Each structure stands twice: as structure tokens, then as C-alpha cells.
Short mmCIF file of C-alpha atoms and ligand atoms in Angstrom, two decimals:
data_model
loop_
_atom_site.label_atom_id
_atom_site.label_comp_id
_atom_site.label_asym_id
_atom_site.label_seq_id
_atom_site.Cartn_x
_atom_site.Cartn_y
_atom_site.Cartn_z
CA MET E 1 -5.83 -2.99 -6.93
CA ASP E 2 -4.37 -6.44 -7.33
CA ALA E 3 -4.09 -7.26 -11.00
CA PHE E 4 -2.88 -10.74 -10.16
CA SER E 5 -5.69 -12.85 -8.79
CA TYR E 6 -7.06 -16.37 -8.91
CA ARG E 7 -9.99 -17.38 -11.07
CA GLY E 8 -10.89 -20.78 -9.82
CA ASN E 9 -7.54 -22.44 -9.23
CA GLU E 10 -5.64 -20.44 -11.82
CA LEU E 11 -3.59 -17.31 -11.29
CA TYR E 12 -4.24 -14.56 -13.82
CA ALA E 13 -2.54 -11.31 -14.85
CA GLU E 14 -5.57 -9.14 -15.62
CA ASP E 15 -7.48 -11.40 -18.07
CA VAL E 16 -4.62 -13.64 -19.06
CA PRO E 17 -3.80 -16.91 -17.28
CA LEU E 18 -0.14 -16.93 -16.28
CA ALA E 19 0.12 -20.52 -17.50
CA GLU E 20 -0.74 -19.32 -20.98
CA ILE E 21 2.05 -16.75 -20.87
CA ALA E 22 4.52 -19.48 -19.81
CA THR E 23 3.48 -21.61 -22.78
CA ARG E 24 3.75 -18.78 -25.23
CA PHE E 25 6.84 -16.91 -24.01
CA GLY E 26 8.66 -19.45 -21.83
CA THR E 27 10.05 -19.08 -18.34
CA PRO E 28 11.48 -17.37 -16.41
CA CYS E 29 9.76 -14.12 -17.35
CA TYR E 30 8.55 -10.97 -15.72
CA ILE E 31 4.89 -10.10 -16.18
CA TYR E 32 3.51 -6.61 -15.64
CA SER E 33 -0.03 -5.30 -15.53
CA ARG E 34 -0.74 -2.10 -17.39
CA ALA E 35 -3.85 -1.41 -15.25
CA ALA E 36 -1.87 -1.78 -12.01
CA ILE E 37 0.83 0.61 -13.15
CA GLU E 38 -1.59 3.21 -14.38
CA THR E 39 -3.80 2.97 -11.29
CA ALA E 40 -0.83 3.44 -8.97
CA TRP E 41 0.51 6.42 -10.90
CA ARG E 42 -2.90 8.04 -11.02
CA ALA E 43 -3.29 7.60 -7.27
CA PHE E 44 -0.17 9.75 -6.68
CA GLU E 45 -1.20 12.24 -9.31
CA HIS E 46 -4.76 12.59 -7.99
CA SER E 47 -3.67 12.90 -4.35
CA LEU E 48 -1.67 16.03 -5.13
CA ARG E 49 -4.26 17.63 -7.37
CA SER E 50 -4.92 20.54 -5.00
CA HIS E 51 -1.31 21.68 -5.21
CA PRO E 52 1.10 22.43 -8.08
CA HIS E 53 3.05 19.18 -8.48
CA LEU E 54 4.99 16.85 -10.70
CA VAL E 55 5.09 13.08 -10.24
CA CYS E 56 8.47 11.87 -11.49
CA TYR E 57 8.48 8.08 -11.70
CA ALA E 58 11.86 6.68 -10.54
CA VAL E 59 13.10 4.92 -13.68
CA LYS E 60 15.53 2.68 -11.78
CA ALA E 61 12.62 0.70 -10.31
CA ASN E 62 11.67 -0.67 -13.72
CA SER E 63 13.06 0.88 -16.87
CA ASN E 64 11.42 -1.22 -19.55
CA LEU E 65 10.47 1.06 -22.48
CA ALA E 66 6.91 -0.22 -22.56
CA ILE E 67 6.37 0.82 -18.95
CA LEU E 68 8.07 4.19 -19.41
CA ASN E 69 5.88 4.80 -22.42
CA LEU E 70 2.68 4.00 -20.47
CA LEU E 71 3.71 6.59 -17.93
CA ALA E 72 4.82 9.14 -20.52
CA ARG E 73 1.35 8.87 -22.10
CA LEU E 74 -0.20 9.68 -18.73
CA GLY E 75 1.98 12.81 -18.57
CA SER E 76 4.40 11.51 -15.94
CA GLY E 77 7.73 13.05 -15.19
CA PHE E 78 10.79 10.86 -14.61
CA ASP E 79 13.56 10.66 -12.05
CA ILE E 80 16.73 9.44 -13.70
CA VAL E 81 20.22 8.60 -12.44
CA SER E 82 22.26 8.03 -15.56
CA GLY E 83 22.70 8.89 -19.24
CA GLY E 84 21.30 5.44 -20.00
CA GLU E 85 18.04 6.16 -18.13
CA LEU E 86 17.86 9.52 -19.90
CA GLU E 87 17.99 7.87 -23.33
CA ARG E 88 15.39 5.34 -22.24
CA VAL E 89 12.97 8.07 -21.22
CA LEU E 90 13.51 9.95 -24.48
CA CYS E 91 13.09 6.73 -26.47
CA ALA E 92 9.82 6.05 -24.62
CA ARG E 93 8.66 9.57 -25.62
CA GLY E 94 8.95 11.05 -22.14
CA ASP E 95 8.97 14.85 -21.92
CA PRO E 96 12.51 16.10 -21.20
CA ASP E 97 11.11 19.10 -19.37
CA ARG E 98 9.69 16.69 -16.80
CA ILE E 99 12.96 14.95 -16.02
CA VAL E 100 14.95 15.34 -12.78
CA PHE E 101 18.46 13.94 -12.78
CA ALA E 102 19.84 12.60 -9.46
CA GLY E 103 22.99 10.66 -8.58
CA VAL E 104 26.28 11.31 -6.85
CA GLY E 105 28.56 10.67 -9.83
CA LYS E 106 27.21 12.43 -12.89
CA ARG E 107 29.80 12.56 -15.67
CA ALA E 108 30.38 15.62 -17.83
CA ASP E 109 29.06 13.85 -20.95
CA GLU E 110 25.85 12.90 -19.10
CA MET E 111 25.43 16.54 -17.99
CA ARG E 112 25.98 17.77 -21.52
CA ARG E 113 23.35 15.49 -22.99
CA ALA E 114 20.84 16.39 -20.29
CA LEU E 115 21.42 20.10 -20.95
CA GLU E 116 21.14 19.56 -24.69
CA VAL E 117 17.68 17.96 -24.40
CA GLY E 118 16.55 20.45 -21.74
CA ILE E 119 15.75 18.54 -18.58
CA HIS E 120 13.74 20.12 -15.80
CA CYS E 121 16.37 19.98 -13.04
CA PHE E 122 19.69 18.52 -11.95
CA ASN E 123 19.56 17.31 -8.35
CA VAL E 124 23.12 18.13 -7.45
CA GLU E 125 24.76 16.10 -4.69
CA SER E 126 28.01 17.99 -3.91
CA VAL E 127 29.74 21.33 -4.33
CA ALA E 128 32.25 19.70 -6.70
CA GLU E 129 29.35 18.70 -8.89
CA LEU E 130 28.03 22.29 -8.87
CA GLU E 131 31.39 23.42 -10.19
CA ARG E 132 31.51 20.80 -12.91
CA LEU E 133 27.95 21.44 -14.02
CA ASN E 134 28.65 25.16 -14.18
CA GLN E 135 31.64 24.48 -16.44
CA VAL E 136 29.72 22.16 -18.71
CA ALA E 137 26.84 24.65 -18.99
CA ALA E 138 29.30 27.49 -19.67
CA SER E 139 30.91 25.52 -22.49
CA MET E 140 27.45 25.23 -24.08
CA ASN E 141 26.49 28.77 -23.27
CA ARG E 142 23.55 27.56 -21.20
CA ARG E 143 22.29 27.87 -17.64
CA ALA E 144 21.68 24.58 -15.86
CA PRO E 145 18.57 24.38 -13.65
CA ILE E 146 19.54 22.94 -10.24
CA ALA E 147 18.25 21.77 -6.91
CA ILE E 148 20.69 20.72 -4.21
CA ARG E 149 20.01 17.35 -2.63
CA VAL E 150 20.23 17.82 1.09
CA ASN E 151 20.79 15.03 3.47
CA PRO E 152 18.29 15.70 6.24
CA ASP E 153 19.94 13.22 8.65
CA ILE E 154 16.79 11.29 9.27
CA THR E 155 16.69 7.59 10.01
CA ALA E 156 14.15 5.76 7.88
CA ASP E 157 13.29 2.44 9.37
CA THR E 158 14.18 0.25 6.43
CA HIS E 159 16.96 -2.06 5.28
CA PRO E 160 20.38 -0.41 5.87
CA TYR E 161 21.32 -0.85 2.19
CA ILE E 162 18.35 1.18 1.01
CA SER E 163 18.29 3.89 3.68
CA THR E 164 19.92 7.01 2.30
CA GLY E 165 19.14 10.02 4.46
CA GLN E 166 21.49 9.71 7.42
CA SER E 167 24.62 11.81 7.76
CA ALA E 168 26.92 8.83 7.26
CA HIS E 169 25.51 8.13 3.80
CA LYS E 170 27.14 9.23 0.53
CA PHE E 171 24.03 11.03 -0.71
CA GLY E 172 23.46 14.77 -0.86
CA VAL E 173 24.97 17.70 0.99
CA ALA E 174 24.90 17.77 4.81
CA ALA E 175 22.03 19.95 6.07
CA ASP E 176 24.40 22.28 7.95
CA GLU E 177 26.42 22.85 4.79
CA ALA E 178 23.46 23.35 2.53
CA VAL E 179 23.18 27.14 2.81
CA ALA E 180 26.88 27.54 1.94
CA ALA E 181 26.40 25.25 -1.06
CA TYR E 182 23.46 27.37 -2.26
CA ARG E 183 25.55 30.54 -1.89
CA ARG E 184 28.18 28.95 -4.08
CA ALA E 185 25.55 27.95 -6.60
CA ALA E 186 24.16 31.47 -6.65
CA ALA E 187 27.65 32.77 -7.43
CA LEU E 188 28.10 30.48 -10.40
CA GLU E 189 26.86 32.21 -13.52
CA HIS E 190 25.74 29.23 -15.49
CA LEU E 191 23.53 27.71 -12.80
CA GLU E 192 19.93 28.64 -12.12
CA ILE E 193 18.62 27.67 -8.65
CA ARG E 194 15.22 26.06 -8.97
CA GLY E 195 14.63 23.96 -5.91
CA ILE E 196 15.76 21.73 -3.08
CA ALA E 197 15.63 17.98 -2.89
CA TYR E 198 15.84 15.03 -0.52
CA HIS E 199 15.33 11.31 -0.63
CA ILE E 200 15.69 9.47 2.64
CA GLY E 201 15.41 5.87 1.61
CA SER E 202 13.21 3.24 0.10
CA GLN E 203 10.51 0.81 1.29
CA ILE E 204 9.50 3.29 4.00
CA ILE E 205 6.39 2.08 5.71
CA SER E 206 5.53 5.03 7.93
CA MET E 207 4.72 8.60 6.98
CA GLU E 208 6.61 10.00 9.95
CA PRO E 209 10.24 10.13 8.67
CA LEU E 210 9.03 11.49 5.35
CA LEU E 211 7.15 14.29 7.02
CA GLN E 212 10.01 15.03 9.41
CA ALA E 213 12.31 15.41 6.42
CA LEU E 214 9.77 17.76 4.82
CA GLU E 215 9.83 19.98 7.95
CA ARG E 216 13.61 20.19 7.80
CA LEU E 217 13.45 21.10 4.12
CA LEU E 218 10.95 23.86 4.81
CA ILE E 219 13.25 25.39 7.44
CA LEU E 220 16.08 25.37 4.93
CA ALA E 221 13.89 26.77 2.16
CA ASP E 222 12.94 29.67 4.48
CA ALA E 223 16.57 30.31 5.36
CA LEU E 224 17.42 30.43 1.65
CA ALA E 225 14.50 32.76 0.89
CA SER E 226 15.68 35.14 3.57
CA GLU E 227 18.99 35.38 1.68
CA GLY E 228 17.19 36.16 -1.53
CA MET E 229 17.38 32.64 -2.95
CA ALA E 230 13.74 31.92 -3.58
CA LEU E 231 13.02 28.35 -4.62
CA GLN E 232 10.34 27.22 -7.04
CA HIS E 233 10.07 23.61 -6.01
CA LEU E 234 10.57 21.06 -3.23
CA ASP E 235 11.53 17.56 -4.38
CA LEU E 236 10.58 15.04 -1.71
CA GLY E 237 12.14 12.04 -3.43
CA GLY E 238 10.58 8.58 -3.46
CA GLY E 239 10.56 5.87 -0.89
CA LEU E 240 6.95 4.99 -0.17
CA GLY E 241 6.90 1.29 0.64
CA VAL E 242 4.67 -1.50 -0.54
CA ARG E 243 3.20 -4.58 1.14
CA TYR E 244 5.45 -7.55 0.53
CA ARG E 245 4.18 -9.59 3.44
CA ASP E 246 2.31 -7.87 6.25
CA GLU E 247 3.61 -4.32 6.13
CA SER E 248 1.05 -1.52 6.14
CA PRO E 249 2.62 1.30 4.18
CA PRO E 250 0.76 4.60 3.80
CA ASP E 251 -1.60 4.71 0.91
CA PRO E 252 -0.27 6.91 -1.92
CA ALA E 253 -3.54 8.81 -1.83
CA ASP E 254 -3.06 9.66 1.86
CA TYR E 255 0.59 10.49 1.41
CA GLY E 256 -0.12 13.03 -1.32
CA ARG E 257 -3.05 14.51 0.56
CA VAL E 258 -1.02 15.03 3.75
CA ILE E 259 1.78 16.70 1.80
CA ALA E 260 -0.56 18.91 -0.15
CA SER E 261 -2.27 20.04 3.02
CA ARG E 262 1.04 20.71 4.80
CA LEU E 263 2.12 22.85 1.86
CA ARG E 264 -1.18 24.61 1.36
CA GLU E 265 0.13 28.01 2.43
CA ARG E 266 3.31 27.61 0.41
CA LYS E 267 3.81 28.39 -3.24
CA TYR E 268 6.32 25.66 -3.92
CA THR E 269 5.62 23.12 -6.60
CA VAL E 270 6.06 19.69 -5.08
CA ILE E 271 7.92 16.95 -6.89
CA ILE E 272 7.76 13.34 -5.81
CA GLU E 273 9.77 10.41 -7.18
CA PRO E 274 7.90 7.17 -6.49
CA GLY E 275 9.33 4.01 -8.05
CA ARG E 276 8.51 0.89 -6.06
CA ALA E 277 5.00 1.96 -5.14
CA ILE E 278 4.15 2.28 -8.86
CA ALA E 279 5.94 -0.70 -10.37
CA GLY E 280 6.36 -3.16 -7.48
CA PRO E 281 2.86 -4.56 -7.00
CA ALA E 282 2.32 -4.40 -10.80
CA GLY E 283 4.70 -7.27 -11.55
CA VAL E 284 5.43 -10.92 -10.87
CA LEU E 285 8.35 -13.18 -11.80
CA LEU E 286 7.08 -16.37 -13.36
CA THR E 287 9.24 -19.44 -12.97
CA ARG E 288 8.94 -23.18 -13.40
CA VAL E 289 9.94 -25.90 -10.98
CA GLU E 290 12.68 -28.06 -12.49
CA TYR E 291 13.33 -30.45 -9.68
CA LEU E 292 12.33 -31.23 -6.14
CA LYS E 293 15.14 -32.54 -4.01
CA ARG E 294 15.80 -33.38 -0.43
CA VAL E 295 19.10 -32.91 1.38
CA GLY E 296 18.91 -34.35 4.87
CA ASP E 297 15.69 -32.96 6.34
CA LYS E 298 15.58 -30.02 4.00
CA HIS E 299 13.34 -29.83 0.96
CA PHE E 300 14.34 -27.76 -2.04
CA ALA E 301 12.30 -26.71 -5.03
CA VAL E 302 14.85 -25.91 -7.75
CA VAL E 303 13.30 -23.44 -10.20
CA ASP E 304 14.46 -21.93 -13.48
CA ALA E 305 14.72 -18.36 -12.13
CA ALA E 306 17.65 -17.41 -9.98
CA MET E 307 19.37 -14.61 -8.11
CA ASN E 308 20.53 -13.17 -11.41
CA ASP E 309 16.84 -12.62 -12.31
CA LEU E 310 15.74 -11.37 -8.91
CA ILE E 311 18.47 -10.44 -6.48
CA ARG E 312 16.40 -8.86 -3.68
CA PRO E 313 16.12 -12.00 -1.55
CA ALA E 314 19.87 -12.67 -1.78
CA LEU E 315 20.94 -9.06 -1.38
CA TYR E 316 18.54 -7.76 1.27
CA ASP E 317 17.14 -10.98 2.64
CA ALA E 318 13.90 -9.62 1.23
CA TRP E 319 10.71 -11.65 1.56
CA GLN E 320 8.43 -11.85 -1.47
CA GLU E 321 5.39 -14.04 -1.63
CA ILE E 322 5.59 -17.12 -3.85
CA SER E 323 2.32 -18.47 -5.16
CA PRO E 324 1.41 -21.51 -7.22
CA VAL E 325 0.07 -20.56 -10.66
CA GLU E 326 -2.29 -23.52 -10.66
CA LYS E 327 -3.58 -24.66 -7.29
CA ARG E 328 -3.55 -28.43 -7.35
CA ALA E 329 -3.58 -31.02 -4.63
CA ARG E 330 0.00 -32.16 -4.10
CA ALA E 331 2.15 -33.26 -1.20
CA GLU E 332 2.75 -30.30 1.04
CA ALA E 333 6.20 -29.58 2.42
CA ILE E 334 8.32 -26.70 3.60
CA TYR E 335 10.63 -25.71 0.75
CA ASP E 336 13.52 -23.43 0.05
CA ILE E 337 12.90 -22.16 -3.47
CA VAL E 338 16.30 -21.96 -5.10
CA GLY E 339 17.72 -21.28 -8.51
CA PRO E 340 20.52 -22.95 -10.54
CA VAL E 341 23.21 -20.34 -9.76
CA CYS E 342 26.29 -21.57 -7.94
CA GLU E 343 25.87 -19.56 -4.76
CA THR E 344 24.35 -20.55 -1.43
CA GLY E 345 22.64 -17.14 -1.44
CA ASP E 346 20.74 -18.08 -4.59
CA PHE E 347 17.24 -18.37 -3.18
CA LEU E 348 13.96 -16.70 -4.03
CA GLY E 349 12.30 -17.74 -0.79
CA ARG E 350 13.02 -19.88 2.21
CA ASP E 351 10.92 -22.08 4.44
CA ARG E 352 7.77 -21.72 2.33
CA SER E 353 4.92 -24.13 2.74
CA LEU E 354 4.01 -25.20 -0.80
CA GLU E 355 2.24 -27.99 -2.66
CA VAL E 356 4.39 -28.40 -5.74
CA ALA E 357 5.58 -30.95 -8.27
CA PRO E 358 8.26 -30.69 -10.97
CA GLY E 359 6.90 -28.76 -13.98
CA ASP E 360 4.63 -26.58 -11.87
CA LEU E 361 4.71 -22.83 -12.29
CA LEU E 362 5.30 -20.42 -9.42
CA ALA E 363 4.83 -16.66 -9.34
CA VAL E 364 7.10 -14.49 -7.21
CA ARG E 365 4.83 -11.60 -6.27
CA THR E 366 5.45 -7.84 -5.99
CA ALA E 367 8.42 -8.19 -8.30
CA GLY E 368 7.70 -5.31 -10.71
CA ALA E 369 10.20 -2.97 -9.04
CA TYR E 370 13.93 -3.67 -8.62
CA GLY E 371 13.39 -7.03 -10.27
CA PHE E 372 14.43 -7.03 -13.89
CA SER E 373 16.16 -3.68 -13.50
CA MET E 374 18.64 -5.26 -11.07
CA SER E 375 19.03 -8.47 -13.01
CA SER E 376 22.35 -9.65 -14.36
CA THR E 377 23.74 -12.36 -16.58
CA TYR E 378 25.75 -14.01 -13.79
CA ASN E 379 26.57 -17.66 -14.59
CA SER E 380 26.06 -16.67 -18.24
CA ARG E 381 22.33 -16.84 -17.82
CA PRO E 382 20.51 -14.77 -20.47
CA ARG E 383 18.16 -12.23 -18.91
CA SER E 384 14.52 -13.15 -18.90
CA ALA E 385 11.69 -11.95 -21.13
CA GLU E 386 9.31 -9.20 -19.96
CA ILE E 387 5.61 -9.23 -20.82
CA LEU E 388 3.22 -6.33 -20.41
CA VAL E 389 -0.38 -7.47 -20.03
CA ASP E 390 -3.17 -5.12 -21.14
CA GLY E 391 -6.55 -6.74 -20.45
CA ALA E 392 -6.58 -9.92 -22.48
CA HIS E 393 -3.43 -9.02 -24.48
CA PRO E 394 0.08 -10.03 -23.47
CA HIS E 395 2.71 -7.91 -25.21
CA LEU E 396 6.34 -9.05 -25.41
CA ALA E 397 7.96 -5.94 -23.94
CA ARG E 398 11.45 -7.41 -23.99
CA LYS E 399 12.41 -10.59 -25.66
CA ARG E 400 14.50 -13.13 -23.80
CA GLU E 401 18.19 -12.61 -24.31
CA SER E 402 20.01 -15.19 -26.41
CA ILE E 403 23.37 -16.77 -25.72
CA ALA E 404 24.65 -14.76 -28.70
CA ASP E 405 23.44 -11.56 -26.99
CA LEU E 406 25.50 -12.54 -23.97
CA MET E 407 28.72 -12.74 -25.98
CA ALA E 408 28.07 -9.78 -28.25
CA GLY E 409 30.90 -7.30 -27.93
CA GLU E 410 33.45 -9.82 -26.65
CA SER E 411 36.40 -10.98 -28.72
CA ILE E 412 39.29 -13.30 -28.41
CA ALA E 413 42.64 -11.47 -28.30
CA PRO E 414 44.80 -11.93 -31.41
CA LEU E 415 47.68 -13.59 -29.55
CA SER E 416 50.77 -14.69 -31.42
N1 LLP C 501 14.55 9.03 -5.84
C1 LLP C 501 15.85 8.77 -5.54
C2 LLP C 501 16.82 9.85 -5.54
C3 LLP C 501 16.22 7.44 -5.27
O1 LLP C 501 17.48 7.17 -4.96
C4 LLP C 501 15.26 6.39 -5.33
C5 LLP C 501 15.61 5.01 -5.04
C6 LLP C 501 13.93 6.75 -5.68
C7 LLP C 501 13.59 8.08 -5.91
C8 LLP C 501 12.83 5.75 -5.77
O2 LLP C 501 12.56 5.15 -4.51
P1 LLP C 501 11.31 4.18 -4.31
O3 LLP C 501 10.06 5.03 -4.44
O4 LLP C 501 11.36 3.16 -5.35
O5 LLP C 501 11.48 3.64 -2.96
N2 LLP C 501 17.11 -1.86 -4.90
C9 LLP C 501 16.42 -1.52 -3.68
C10 LLP C 501 15.85 -0.14 -3.67
C11 LLP C 501 16.88 0.94 -3.95
C12 LLP C 501 16.27 2.32 -4.05
C13 LLP C 501 17.27 3.31 -4.54
N3 LLP C 501 16.80 4.64 -4.68
C14 LLP C 501 15.35 -2.60 -3.43
O6 LLP C 501 15.23 -3.52 -4.21
O7 LLP C 501 14.68 -2.60 -2.40
#
């Protein structure tokens, strides 16, 4: 579903005109659609209904409490990568028993807290981490549930910065060292082996590498079973892509169906960790044109959002559609849409054909995932507001930061 569509010449989020949101809450701001998030989550959930499963939304994609709470109400699980994400999920009333905890650098205090609240599983990424987790669990007189994240050495055809499953990447344990790592885990008294995990990358637009990785995982799971280490679950990670421009990623419904049918004869519970496919299409970044300027032959639309609000274009050269919020007849030109930050890489889009005038509103589409969650305060720019739209109701899910917020916690040294 596309929750952002034109009625006449005006772009809406569900039943609310984006222009109205700009007037009420100011710009720049992120706007999310409740219906789009829930529909996407349900598509994953429904597609796996024939098999025991757990959909763990990847919190890093968009960790706003209002969004986590929507998903918690639907019964979602969560994939977290830090103590901060853990507290967010708890605060949004997520069920700790549906949390999986990934990441290559878990600290002892993060492990302790996760054990204390009783998470579903630690996705362990190295033997050293197994040892540390065992120690932490021992000090609490607990057993920590674990899966080992295995690096299946599969190339996902995506941006090199977001591909994670090749042998040269920092993630997981090499496939040929996995059995030895499981043997070590089995020998550690305060660990309980629950499953095996992989995640090969993000914005994957073909089913093939995901299914290849699944085959490799099944071979490993069989090898482990033959040594008496029976697993309860397979965690296939996230990574399903979305359409930013003209990509045709697999439909979540098909993805789940194919997996469920491949695993039909197997007893394993399947865990998936979609982030982008749930939050991405459900959000836009709303920004206002401050100036139009020409430098030589080049036209720039200078807007009030910048790379600190949405870093994907600068960081990955990512392309996201930019649409006028009110279609009006204006002079058409090819623009670079740039922000006020002092970096040449500060652009939201380049070479876009647009009809715009100063004061117009633009919407950067498919910005619900890895948008606000990767934002910063670079150039001392307060982070934007976030609005969750539910039908005709816009809810302020995060108020715009103030300049005072920016300086909170800083102090001038008492120099003599
Ligand atoms: N599980 C694990 C272990 C992950 O590392 C990730 C994403 C996910 C699940 C969710 O993947 P998704 O379904 O969203 O593709 N900032 C980049 C994306 C980085 C993804 C990192 N890991 C971007 O803006 O494209």
C-alpha cells in the first residue's frame, strides 16, 4: 500500500495533507503512516503463518517509541543491537521474550541487563563473546540463550557498506569455524544453545542470495544435530529491499511463503528480522525550499533539511524520490536539492526535474527506515520532529529538538 498519495494536487499522509502538518509542526519533519507500518508487518506475519515463526522488527531502522509500540501491540518481536535499543523496546511495552540481541561488540553491562529482563536469544558473533556472555550469566546464576551468527560467505548484490555476509566482513563466525564455536558453546555451562543466525545484508532485491544462505544454514544445522546439538530456531536476519526507484524486490508475502515451504519438513521455528521493508515505505521527510539559486549552469534548490536529517544520499549515494507536496505550475528546471550543511556531500537528490519556488514543500519518499534513526546534530542542527499519522490524526511522536537540548550535558571547564 502507498499511504502517501495525491488527492487532486495535494500530497497526503493517509487522510492528512502534508501541508497541514508543515503548518502545525514545522519543517523539516519525518512523517510516518500507521497503516503502512501495520500492513507491512502483517504481510510478513501472515506469509509465515503455516510455520512456527517470530517476526522481529529490526529496531535500528526506525526506533521511535510510537512505532515500536504499534508493533508491540501487534505482537511483534524485536531485533536489537544495543542496550539503548533494549530500553526503547521495553519502554514501548515490547515483550522481552521476543527480543533477539545482535551486534559484534556487546558490552558486559548490556548482556547483564538483557539477561535480567529475559530476552529470547543473544545472537553471538564471536567465540570471545561466548566466553564473556558465559561469565556474565554465571555471575547472575543464569543460563543465557544463544544462537551463533554465522557468516555464510554469500555476496548480496547491494551497496558495499550494507552488505554483511561475505567472509571479509566483521560480522559473525566464519562458516567453517561454526561447528567448533558451537562445541565451545556446548561446553560452557551458563549458555543454552537455541539456534543459529545469519544476516547477509540490506536492501537485497532478489530472493536468491537469501535462499542460498538458508541452504548453507540448513547444512550446518544438520551437522550440529548429528553431534547432538539440536537447534530450536533458524534466524534468517533481515535485508529484504524496498522500491526506491525502479527496483523490484520480492514481496514480503512471497518471501515468507517460499521460506515456509522450504522449511515445511523441518521443525525449526523461523525468525526473521525485517527493518527497512516495514518502516521504509511508511515514511517521508518533509522539507521546505528556502532558496533557489544558480551557480553557472547548475540550479540548486536549497531546502531546510540536510544530510544530518537524512544521510543516505550522502553516505551511500542513495536515490530517494523527491515529490512536490502541492503540484503547481512553476518554471521547470533540473535541480540539485541541497541542505544548509557545510559539506559538498550535503544533498538529498541530484539532477531532479522539478517545478518549485521558494516556500514550496517537498517530500523525500521512502524515508521511514534509516532516516531519523541515522540523523545527527552536525552543524548544531537540532534533530527534526517526527509525526505519526493515524487516519485523520497526526500525532507528535517526537518533538523537534531545541538548541538547549543540543547543549544539554555540556559544560565549560572551570579554568583558572
Ligand atoms: N538484522 C541484522 C542483524 C542487521 O544487521 C540488520 C541491518 C537488519 C536485521 C535489518 O535489515 P533490513 O531488513 O532493514 O535490511 N543504514 C543502511 C542499512 C544498514 C542495515 C544494517 N543492518 C541504509 O540506510 O541503507
